[in-house]
PDB file of C-alpha atoms in Angstrom:
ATOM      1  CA  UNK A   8     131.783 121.386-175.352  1.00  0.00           C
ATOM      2  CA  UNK A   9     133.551 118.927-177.947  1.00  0.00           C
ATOM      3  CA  UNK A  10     135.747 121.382-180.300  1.00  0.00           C
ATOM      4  CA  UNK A  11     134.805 121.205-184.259  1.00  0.00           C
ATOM      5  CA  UNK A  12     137.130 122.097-186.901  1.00  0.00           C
ATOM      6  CA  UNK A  13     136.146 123.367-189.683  1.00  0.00           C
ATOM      7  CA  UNK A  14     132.750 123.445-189.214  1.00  0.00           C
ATOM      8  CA  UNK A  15     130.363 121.738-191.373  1.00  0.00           C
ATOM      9  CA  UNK A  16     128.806 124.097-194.236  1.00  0.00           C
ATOM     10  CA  UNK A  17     124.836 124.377-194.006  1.00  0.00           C
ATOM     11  CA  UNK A  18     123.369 123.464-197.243  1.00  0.00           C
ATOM     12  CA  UNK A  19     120.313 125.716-197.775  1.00  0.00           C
ATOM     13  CA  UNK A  20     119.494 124.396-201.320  1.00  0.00           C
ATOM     14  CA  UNK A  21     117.316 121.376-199.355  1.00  0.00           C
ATOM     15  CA  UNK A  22     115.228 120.894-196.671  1.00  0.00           C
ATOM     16  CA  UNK A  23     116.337 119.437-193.516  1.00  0.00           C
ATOM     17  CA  UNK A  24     114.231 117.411-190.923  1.00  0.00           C
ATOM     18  CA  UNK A  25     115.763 119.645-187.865  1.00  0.00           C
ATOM     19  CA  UNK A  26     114.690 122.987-189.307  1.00  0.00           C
ATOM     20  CA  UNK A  27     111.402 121.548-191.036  1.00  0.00           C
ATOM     21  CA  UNK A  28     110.467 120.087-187.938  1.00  0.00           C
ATOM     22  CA  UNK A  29     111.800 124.150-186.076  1.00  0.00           C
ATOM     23  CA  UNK A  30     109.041 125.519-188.676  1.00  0.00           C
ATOM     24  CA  UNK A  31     106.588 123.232-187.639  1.00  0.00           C
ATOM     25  CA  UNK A  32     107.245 124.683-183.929  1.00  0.00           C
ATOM     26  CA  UNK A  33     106.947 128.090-184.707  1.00  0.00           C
ATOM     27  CA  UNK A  34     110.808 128.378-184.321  1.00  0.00           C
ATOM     28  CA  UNK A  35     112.695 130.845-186.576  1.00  0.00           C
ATOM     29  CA  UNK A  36     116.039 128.624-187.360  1.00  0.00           C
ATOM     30  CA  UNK A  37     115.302 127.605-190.464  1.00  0.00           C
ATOM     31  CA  UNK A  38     115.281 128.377-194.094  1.00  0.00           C
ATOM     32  CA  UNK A  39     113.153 129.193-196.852  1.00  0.00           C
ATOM     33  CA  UNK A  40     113.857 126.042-198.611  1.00  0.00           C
ATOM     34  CA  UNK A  41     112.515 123.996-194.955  1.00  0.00           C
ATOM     35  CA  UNK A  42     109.308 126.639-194.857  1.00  0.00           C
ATOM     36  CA  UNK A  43     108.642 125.813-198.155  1.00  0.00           C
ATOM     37  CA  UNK A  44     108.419 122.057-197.596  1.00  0.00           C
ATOM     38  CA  UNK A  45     106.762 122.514-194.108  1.00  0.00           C
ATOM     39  CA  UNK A  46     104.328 124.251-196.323  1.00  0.00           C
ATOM     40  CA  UNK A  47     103.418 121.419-198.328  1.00  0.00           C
ATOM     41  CA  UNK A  48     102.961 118.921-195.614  1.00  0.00           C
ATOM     42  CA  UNK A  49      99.905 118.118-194.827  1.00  0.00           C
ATOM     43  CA  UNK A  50      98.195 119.249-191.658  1.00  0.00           C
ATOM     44  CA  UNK A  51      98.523 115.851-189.458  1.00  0.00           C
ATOM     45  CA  UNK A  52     102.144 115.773-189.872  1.00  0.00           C
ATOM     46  CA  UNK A  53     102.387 119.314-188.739  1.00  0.00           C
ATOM     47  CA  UNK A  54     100.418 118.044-185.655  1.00  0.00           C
ATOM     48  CA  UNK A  55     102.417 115.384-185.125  1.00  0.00           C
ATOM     49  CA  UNK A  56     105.730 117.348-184.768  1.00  0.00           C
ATOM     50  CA  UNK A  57     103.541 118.797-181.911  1.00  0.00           C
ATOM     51  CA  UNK A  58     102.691 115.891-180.469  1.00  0.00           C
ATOM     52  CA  UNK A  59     106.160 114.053-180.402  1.00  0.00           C
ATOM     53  CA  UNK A  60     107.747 117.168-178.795  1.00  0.00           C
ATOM     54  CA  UNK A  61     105.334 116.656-175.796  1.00  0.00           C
ATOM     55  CA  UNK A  62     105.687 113.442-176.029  1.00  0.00           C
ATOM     56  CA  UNK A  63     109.454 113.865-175.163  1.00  0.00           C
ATOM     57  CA  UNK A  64     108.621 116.198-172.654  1.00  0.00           C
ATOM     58  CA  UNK A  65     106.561 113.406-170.624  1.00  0.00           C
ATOM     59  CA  UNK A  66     108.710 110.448-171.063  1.00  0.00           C
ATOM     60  CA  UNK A  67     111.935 112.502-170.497  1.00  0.00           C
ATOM     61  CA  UNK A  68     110.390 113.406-166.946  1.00  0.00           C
ATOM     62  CA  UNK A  69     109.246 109.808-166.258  1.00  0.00           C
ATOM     63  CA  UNK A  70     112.336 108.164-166.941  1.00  0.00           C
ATOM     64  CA  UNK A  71     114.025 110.748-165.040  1.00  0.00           C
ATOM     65  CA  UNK A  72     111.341 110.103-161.836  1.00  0.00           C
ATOM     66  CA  UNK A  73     113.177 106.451-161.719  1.00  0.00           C
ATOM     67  CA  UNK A  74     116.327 108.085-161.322  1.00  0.00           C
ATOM     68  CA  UNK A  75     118.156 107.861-164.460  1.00  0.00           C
ATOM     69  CA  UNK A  76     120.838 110.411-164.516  1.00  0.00           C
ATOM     70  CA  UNK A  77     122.125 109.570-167.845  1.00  0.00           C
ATOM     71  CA  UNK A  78     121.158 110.249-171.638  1.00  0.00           C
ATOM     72  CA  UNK A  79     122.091 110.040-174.920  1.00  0.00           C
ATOM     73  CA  UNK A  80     119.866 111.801-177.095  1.00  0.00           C
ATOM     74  CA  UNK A  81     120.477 110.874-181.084  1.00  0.00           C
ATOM     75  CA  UNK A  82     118.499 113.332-183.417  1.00  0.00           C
ATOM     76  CA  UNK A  83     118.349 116.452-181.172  1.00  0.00           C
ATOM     77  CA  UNK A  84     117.273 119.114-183.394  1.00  0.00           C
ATOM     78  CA  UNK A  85     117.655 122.513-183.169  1.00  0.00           C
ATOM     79  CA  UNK A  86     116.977 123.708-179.500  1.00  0.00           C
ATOM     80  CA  UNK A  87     113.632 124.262-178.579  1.00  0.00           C
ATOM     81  CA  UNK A  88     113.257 124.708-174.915  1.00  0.00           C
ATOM     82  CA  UNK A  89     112.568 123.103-172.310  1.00  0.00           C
ATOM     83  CA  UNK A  90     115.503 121.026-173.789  1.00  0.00           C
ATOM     84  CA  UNK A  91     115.687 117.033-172.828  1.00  0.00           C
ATOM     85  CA  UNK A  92     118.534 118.142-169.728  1.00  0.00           C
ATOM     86  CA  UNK A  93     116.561 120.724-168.484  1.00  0.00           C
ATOM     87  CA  UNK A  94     113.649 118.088-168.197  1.00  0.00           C
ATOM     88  CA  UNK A  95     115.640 115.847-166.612  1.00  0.00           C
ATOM     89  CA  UNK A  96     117.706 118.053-164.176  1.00  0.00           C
ATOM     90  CA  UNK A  97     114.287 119.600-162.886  1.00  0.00           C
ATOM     91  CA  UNK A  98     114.175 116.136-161.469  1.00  0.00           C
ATOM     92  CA  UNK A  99     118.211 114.471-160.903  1.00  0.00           C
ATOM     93  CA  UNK A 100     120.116 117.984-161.191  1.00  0.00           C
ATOM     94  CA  UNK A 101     123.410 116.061-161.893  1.00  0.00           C
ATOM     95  CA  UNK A 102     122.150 114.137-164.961  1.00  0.00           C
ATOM     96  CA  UNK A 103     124.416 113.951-167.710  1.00  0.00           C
ATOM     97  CA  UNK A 104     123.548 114.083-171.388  1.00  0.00           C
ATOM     98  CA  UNK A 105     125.275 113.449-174.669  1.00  0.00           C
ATOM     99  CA  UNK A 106     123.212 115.519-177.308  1.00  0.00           C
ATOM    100  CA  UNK A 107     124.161 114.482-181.156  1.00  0.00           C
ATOM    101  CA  UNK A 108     122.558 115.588-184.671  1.00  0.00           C
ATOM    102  CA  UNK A 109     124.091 115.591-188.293  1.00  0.00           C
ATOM    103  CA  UNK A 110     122.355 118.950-189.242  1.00  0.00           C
ATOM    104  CA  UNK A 111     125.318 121.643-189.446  1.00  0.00           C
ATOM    105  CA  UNK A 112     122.863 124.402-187.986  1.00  0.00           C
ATOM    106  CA  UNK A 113     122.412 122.378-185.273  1.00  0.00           C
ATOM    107  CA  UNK A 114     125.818 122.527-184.062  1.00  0.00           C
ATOM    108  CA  UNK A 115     125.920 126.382-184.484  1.00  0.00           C
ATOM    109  CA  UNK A 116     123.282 126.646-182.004  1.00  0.00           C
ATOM    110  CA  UNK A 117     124.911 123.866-179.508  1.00  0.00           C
ATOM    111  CA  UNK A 118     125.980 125.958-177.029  1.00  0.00           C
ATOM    112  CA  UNK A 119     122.070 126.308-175.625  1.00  0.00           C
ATOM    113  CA  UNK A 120     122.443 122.921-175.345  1.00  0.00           C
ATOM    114  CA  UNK A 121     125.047 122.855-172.954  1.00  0.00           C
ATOM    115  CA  UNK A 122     123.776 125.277-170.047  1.00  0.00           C
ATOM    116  CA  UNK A 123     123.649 122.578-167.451  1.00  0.00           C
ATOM    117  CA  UNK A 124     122.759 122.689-164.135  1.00  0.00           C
ATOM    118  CA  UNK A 125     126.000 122.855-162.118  1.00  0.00           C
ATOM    119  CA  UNK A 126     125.725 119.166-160.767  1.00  0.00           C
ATOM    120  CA  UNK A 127     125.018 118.088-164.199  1.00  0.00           C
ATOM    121  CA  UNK A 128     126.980 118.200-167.205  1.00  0.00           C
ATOM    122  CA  UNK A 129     126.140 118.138-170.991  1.00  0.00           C
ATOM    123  CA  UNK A 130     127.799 117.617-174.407  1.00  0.00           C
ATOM    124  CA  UNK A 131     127.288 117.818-178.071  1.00  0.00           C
ATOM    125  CA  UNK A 132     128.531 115.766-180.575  1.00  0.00           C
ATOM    126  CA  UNK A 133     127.941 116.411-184.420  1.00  0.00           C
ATOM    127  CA  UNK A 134     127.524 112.844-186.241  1.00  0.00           C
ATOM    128  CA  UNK A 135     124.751 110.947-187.855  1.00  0.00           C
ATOM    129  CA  UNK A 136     123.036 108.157-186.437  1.00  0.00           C
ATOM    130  CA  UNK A 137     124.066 106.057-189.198  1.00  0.00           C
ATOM    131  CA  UNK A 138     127.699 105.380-187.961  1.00  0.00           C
ATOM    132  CA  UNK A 139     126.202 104.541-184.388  1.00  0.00           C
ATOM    133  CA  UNK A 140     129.575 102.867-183.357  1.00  0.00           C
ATOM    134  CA  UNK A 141     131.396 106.255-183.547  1.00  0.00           C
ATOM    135  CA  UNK A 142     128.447 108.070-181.416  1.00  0.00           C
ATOM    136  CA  UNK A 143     128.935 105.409-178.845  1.00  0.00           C
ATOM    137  CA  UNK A 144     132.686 105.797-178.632  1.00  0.00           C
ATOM    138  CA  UNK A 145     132.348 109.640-177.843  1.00  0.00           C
ATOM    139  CA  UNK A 146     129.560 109.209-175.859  1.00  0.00           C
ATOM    140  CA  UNK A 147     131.845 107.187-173.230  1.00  0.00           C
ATOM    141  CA  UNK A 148     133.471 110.236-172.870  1.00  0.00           C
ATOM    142  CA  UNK A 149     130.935 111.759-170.532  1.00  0.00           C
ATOM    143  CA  UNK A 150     128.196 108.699-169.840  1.00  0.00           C
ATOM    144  CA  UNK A 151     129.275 105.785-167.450  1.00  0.00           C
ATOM    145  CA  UNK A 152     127.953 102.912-169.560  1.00  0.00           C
ATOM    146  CA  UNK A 153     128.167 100.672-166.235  1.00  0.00           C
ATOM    147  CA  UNK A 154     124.801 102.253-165.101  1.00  0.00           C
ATOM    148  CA  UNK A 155     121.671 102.646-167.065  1.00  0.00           C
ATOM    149  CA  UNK A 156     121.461 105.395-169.459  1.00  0.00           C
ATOM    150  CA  UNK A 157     118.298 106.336-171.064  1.00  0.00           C
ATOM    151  CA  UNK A 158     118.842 106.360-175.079  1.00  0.00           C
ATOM    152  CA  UNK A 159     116.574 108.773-176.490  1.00  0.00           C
ATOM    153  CA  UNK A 160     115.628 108.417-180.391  1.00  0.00           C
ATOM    154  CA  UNK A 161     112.824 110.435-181.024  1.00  0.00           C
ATOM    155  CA  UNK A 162     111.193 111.305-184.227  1.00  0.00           C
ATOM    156  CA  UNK A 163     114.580 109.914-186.138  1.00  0.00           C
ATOM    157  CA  UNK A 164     114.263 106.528-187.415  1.00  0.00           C
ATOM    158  CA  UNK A 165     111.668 107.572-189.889  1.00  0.00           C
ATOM    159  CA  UNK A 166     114.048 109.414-192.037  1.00  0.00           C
ATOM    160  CA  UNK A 167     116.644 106.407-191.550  1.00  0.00           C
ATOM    161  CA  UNK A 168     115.321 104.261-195.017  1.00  0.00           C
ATOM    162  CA  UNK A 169     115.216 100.547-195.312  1.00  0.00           C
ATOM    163  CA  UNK A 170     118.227 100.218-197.587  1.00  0.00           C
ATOM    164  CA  UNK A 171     120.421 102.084-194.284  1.00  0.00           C
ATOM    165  CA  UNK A 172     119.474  99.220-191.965  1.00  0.00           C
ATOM    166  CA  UNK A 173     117.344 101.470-189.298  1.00  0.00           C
ATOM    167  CA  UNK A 174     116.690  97.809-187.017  1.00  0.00           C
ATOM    168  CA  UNK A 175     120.848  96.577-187.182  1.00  0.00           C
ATOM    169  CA  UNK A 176     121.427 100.382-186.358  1.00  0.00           C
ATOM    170  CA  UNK A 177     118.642 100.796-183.589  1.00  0.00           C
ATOM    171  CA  UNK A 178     120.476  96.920-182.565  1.00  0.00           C
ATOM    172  CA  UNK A 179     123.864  98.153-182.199  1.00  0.00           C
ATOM    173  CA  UNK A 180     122.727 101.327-180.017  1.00  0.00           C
ATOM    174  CA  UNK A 181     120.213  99.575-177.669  1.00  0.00           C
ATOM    175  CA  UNK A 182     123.281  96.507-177.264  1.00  0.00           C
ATOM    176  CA  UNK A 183     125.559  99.132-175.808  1.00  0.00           C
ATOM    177  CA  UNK A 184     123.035  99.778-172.974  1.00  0.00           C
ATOM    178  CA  UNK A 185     123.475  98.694-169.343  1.00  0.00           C
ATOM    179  CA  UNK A 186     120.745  96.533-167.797  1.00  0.00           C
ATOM    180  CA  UNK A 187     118.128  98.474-166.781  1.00  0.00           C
ATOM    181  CA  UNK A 188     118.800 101.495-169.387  1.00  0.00           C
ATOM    182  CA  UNK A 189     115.235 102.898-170.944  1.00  0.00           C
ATOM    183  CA  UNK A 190     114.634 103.442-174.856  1.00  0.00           C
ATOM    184  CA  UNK A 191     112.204 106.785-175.539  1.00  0.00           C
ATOM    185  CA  UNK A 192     111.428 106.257-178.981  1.00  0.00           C
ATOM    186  CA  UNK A 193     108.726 107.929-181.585  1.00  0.00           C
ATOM    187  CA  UNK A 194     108.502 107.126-185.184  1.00  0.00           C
ATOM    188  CA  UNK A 195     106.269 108.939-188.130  1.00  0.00           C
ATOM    189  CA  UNK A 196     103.325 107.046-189.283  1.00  0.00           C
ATOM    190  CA  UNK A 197     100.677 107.014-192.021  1.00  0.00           C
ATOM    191  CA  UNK A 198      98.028 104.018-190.027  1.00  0.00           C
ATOM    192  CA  UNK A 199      96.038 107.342-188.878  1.00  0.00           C
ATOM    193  CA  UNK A 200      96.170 109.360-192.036  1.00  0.00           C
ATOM    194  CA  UNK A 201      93.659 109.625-195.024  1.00  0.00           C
ATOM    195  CA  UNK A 202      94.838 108.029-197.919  1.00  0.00           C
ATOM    196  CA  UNK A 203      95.450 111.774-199.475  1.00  0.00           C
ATOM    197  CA  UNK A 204      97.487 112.769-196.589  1.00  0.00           C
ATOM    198  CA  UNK A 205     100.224 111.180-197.996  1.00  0.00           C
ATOM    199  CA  UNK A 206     103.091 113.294-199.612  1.00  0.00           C
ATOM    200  CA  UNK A 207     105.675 113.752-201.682  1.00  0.00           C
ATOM    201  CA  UNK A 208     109.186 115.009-199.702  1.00  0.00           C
ATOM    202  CA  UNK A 209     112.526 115.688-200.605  1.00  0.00           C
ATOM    203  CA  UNK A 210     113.816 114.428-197.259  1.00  0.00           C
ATOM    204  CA  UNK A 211     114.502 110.850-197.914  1.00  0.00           C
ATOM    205  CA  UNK A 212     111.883 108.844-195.068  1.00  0.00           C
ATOM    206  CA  UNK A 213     110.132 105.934-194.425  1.00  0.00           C
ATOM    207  CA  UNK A 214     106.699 106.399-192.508  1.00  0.00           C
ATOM    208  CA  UNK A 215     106.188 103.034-191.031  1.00  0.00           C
ATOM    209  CA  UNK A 216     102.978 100.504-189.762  1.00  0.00           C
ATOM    210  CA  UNK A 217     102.974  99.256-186.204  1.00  0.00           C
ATOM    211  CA  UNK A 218     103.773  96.336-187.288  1.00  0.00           C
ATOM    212  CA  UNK A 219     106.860  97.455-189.385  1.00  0.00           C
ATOM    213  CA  UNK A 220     107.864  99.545-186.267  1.00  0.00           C
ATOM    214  CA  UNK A 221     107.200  96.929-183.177  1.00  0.00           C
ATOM    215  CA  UNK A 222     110.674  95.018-184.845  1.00  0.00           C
ATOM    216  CA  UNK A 223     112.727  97.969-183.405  1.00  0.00           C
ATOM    217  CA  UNK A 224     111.620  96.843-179.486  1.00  0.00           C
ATOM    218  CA  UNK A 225     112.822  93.426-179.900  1.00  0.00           C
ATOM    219  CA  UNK A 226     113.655  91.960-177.000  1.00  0.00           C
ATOM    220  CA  UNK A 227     113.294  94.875-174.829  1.00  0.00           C
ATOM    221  CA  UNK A 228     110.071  95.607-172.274  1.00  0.00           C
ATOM    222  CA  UNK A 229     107.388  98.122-173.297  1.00  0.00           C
ATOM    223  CA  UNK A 230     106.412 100.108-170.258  1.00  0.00           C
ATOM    224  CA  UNK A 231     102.549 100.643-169.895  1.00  0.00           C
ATOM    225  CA  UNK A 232     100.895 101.743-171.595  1.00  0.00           C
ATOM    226  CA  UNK A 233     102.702 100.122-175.145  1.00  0.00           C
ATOM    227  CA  UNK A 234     103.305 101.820-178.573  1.00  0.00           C
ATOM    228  CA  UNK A 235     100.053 104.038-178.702  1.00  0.00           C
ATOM    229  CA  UNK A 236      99.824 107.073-180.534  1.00  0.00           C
ATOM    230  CA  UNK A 237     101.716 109.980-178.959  1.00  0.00           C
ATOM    231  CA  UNK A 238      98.727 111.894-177.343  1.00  0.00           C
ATOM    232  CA  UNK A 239      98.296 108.660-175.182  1.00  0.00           C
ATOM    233  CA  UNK A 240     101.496 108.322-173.782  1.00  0.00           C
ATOM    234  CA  UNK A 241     101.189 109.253-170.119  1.00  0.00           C
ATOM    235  CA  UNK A 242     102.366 108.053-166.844  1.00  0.00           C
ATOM    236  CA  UNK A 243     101.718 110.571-163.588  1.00  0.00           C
ATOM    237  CA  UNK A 244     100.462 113.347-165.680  1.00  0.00           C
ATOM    238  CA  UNK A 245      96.924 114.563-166.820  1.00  0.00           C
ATOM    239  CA  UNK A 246      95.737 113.062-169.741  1.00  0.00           C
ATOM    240  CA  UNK A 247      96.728 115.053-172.875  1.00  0.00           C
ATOM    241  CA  UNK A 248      94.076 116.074-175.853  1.00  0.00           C
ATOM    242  CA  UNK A 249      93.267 112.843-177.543  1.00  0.00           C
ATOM    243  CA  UNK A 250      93.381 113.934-181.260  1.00  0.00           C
ATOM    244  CA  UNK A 251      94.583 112.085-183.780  1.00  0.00           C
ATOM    245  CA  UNK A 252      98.456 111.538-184.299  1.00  0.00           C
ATOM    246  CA  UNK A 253     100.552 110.804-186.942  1.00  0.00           C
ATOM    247  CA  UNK A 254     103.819 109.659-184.503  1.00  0.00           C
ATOM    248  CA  UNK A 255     103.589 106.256-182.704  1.00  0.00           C
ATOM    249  CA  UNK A 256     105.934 106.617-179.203  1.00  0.00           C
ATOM    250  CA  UNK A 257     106.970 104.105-176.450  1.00  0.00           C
ATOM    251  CA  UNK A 258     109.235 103.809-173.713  1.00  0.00           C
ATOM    252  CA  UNK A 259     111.081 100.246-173.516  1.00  0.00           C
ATOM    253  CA  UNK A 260     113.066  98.967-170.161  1.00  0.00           C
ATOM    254  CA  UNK A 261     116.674  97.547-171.573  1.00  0.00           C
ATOM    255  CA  UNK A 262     116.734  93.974-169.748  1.00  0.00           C
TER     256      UNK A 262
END
């Protein structure tokens, strides 16, 4: 496990995304400031952190069927298992994974992350997505970046706003991946939503279209079947509920 000293102070005077979205999974690592605005949200979104964790759960295990034994996972949130290495080690038990978040409580709770099988090996690495170029550097560390690596941003970009460049950032991570590396990637949107589903946050996001979200797959290749909503994202396993989603997901070959 990377060391970290001092370690970053938790600020409990605002929600976070990692322990709103904990709420929303019936976790108990979170605060009353994050209940409070998990609270307020309105039912869709609450079903949508649902969805995008299965989501992850299905493309993880795909990606991993094609033999990836490699991931970097950007935005991991507080542990929830089955974690993303335990997905893919059910499947390549010496994958190695590179977890990162910028959430503080996160890192306290790191060391579930890093119960790997004993072929595989795992890491955790406290930065923001928003200086991707230092991620990248540590991440070399443990992932070969001469073989493909699967890059997994899931449920992230959304809080990344416009102003913070979420496409030049989503650029400069997807550039640093081998041929043949795979992009797992869910976003928040409001195309599905009632018009009074939308709400007021004090999380900074942007909730974007399709069309405002198809820009961050730029030049890669979708894998059947596209950017659908989350509940119809499958490959080799049953069909999931079809109910309405508020998180678009994909999962992009890196040419």
């Amino acid at each position: 496990m990377t060391a970290f000293s001092p370690k970053p102070q938790i600020d409990t005077s605002r929600p976070h995304p990692a322990r709103v979205y904990d709420f929303l999974l019936g976790g108990k690592d979170h605060y009353q400031v994050d209940k409070d605005m998990g609270g307020q949200l309105p039912s869709a979104v609450a079903q949508g952190a649902r969805h995008n964790r299965a989501f992850m759960h299905r493309a993880v295990g795909w990606v991993a069927s094609r033999g990836i034994d490699q991931y970097l996972d950007i935005g991991t949130g507080i542990p929830t298992e089955p974690n993303l290495h335990q997905i893919a080690q059910r499947t390549v038990p010496a994958a190695r994974v590179v977890y990162t978040d910028n959430d503080p409580i996160v890192l306290r709770h790191a060391e579930a992350l890093l119960i790997s099988s004993e072929q595989g090996a795992t890491d955790y690495l406290q930065a923001d997505v928003r200086e991707p170029g230092g991620i990248l550097d540590h991440a070399r560390s443990l992932l070969d970046f001469n073989r493909p690596i699967c890059l997994s941003l899931v449920a992230l970009l959304h809080f990344v706003t416009d102003d913070q460049d979420p496409y030049g950032i989503t650029r400069t991570l997807v550039g640093a991946m081998p041929s043949g590396s795979f992009l797992v990637f869910s976003h928040g949107t409001f195309d599905f939503h009632r018009p009074d589903d939308a709400y007021s946050s004090r999380i900074d996001s942007k909730w974007r279209s399709r069309a405002e979200i198809e820009p961050f797959f730029e030049g890669l290749e979708i894998v059947d079947p596209g950017l659908v909503p989350a509940p119809h994202w499958y490959k080799d396993t049953p069909a999931p509920q079809d109910e309405v989603s508020g998180i678009y997901a994909a999962v992009a070959r890196i040419p």
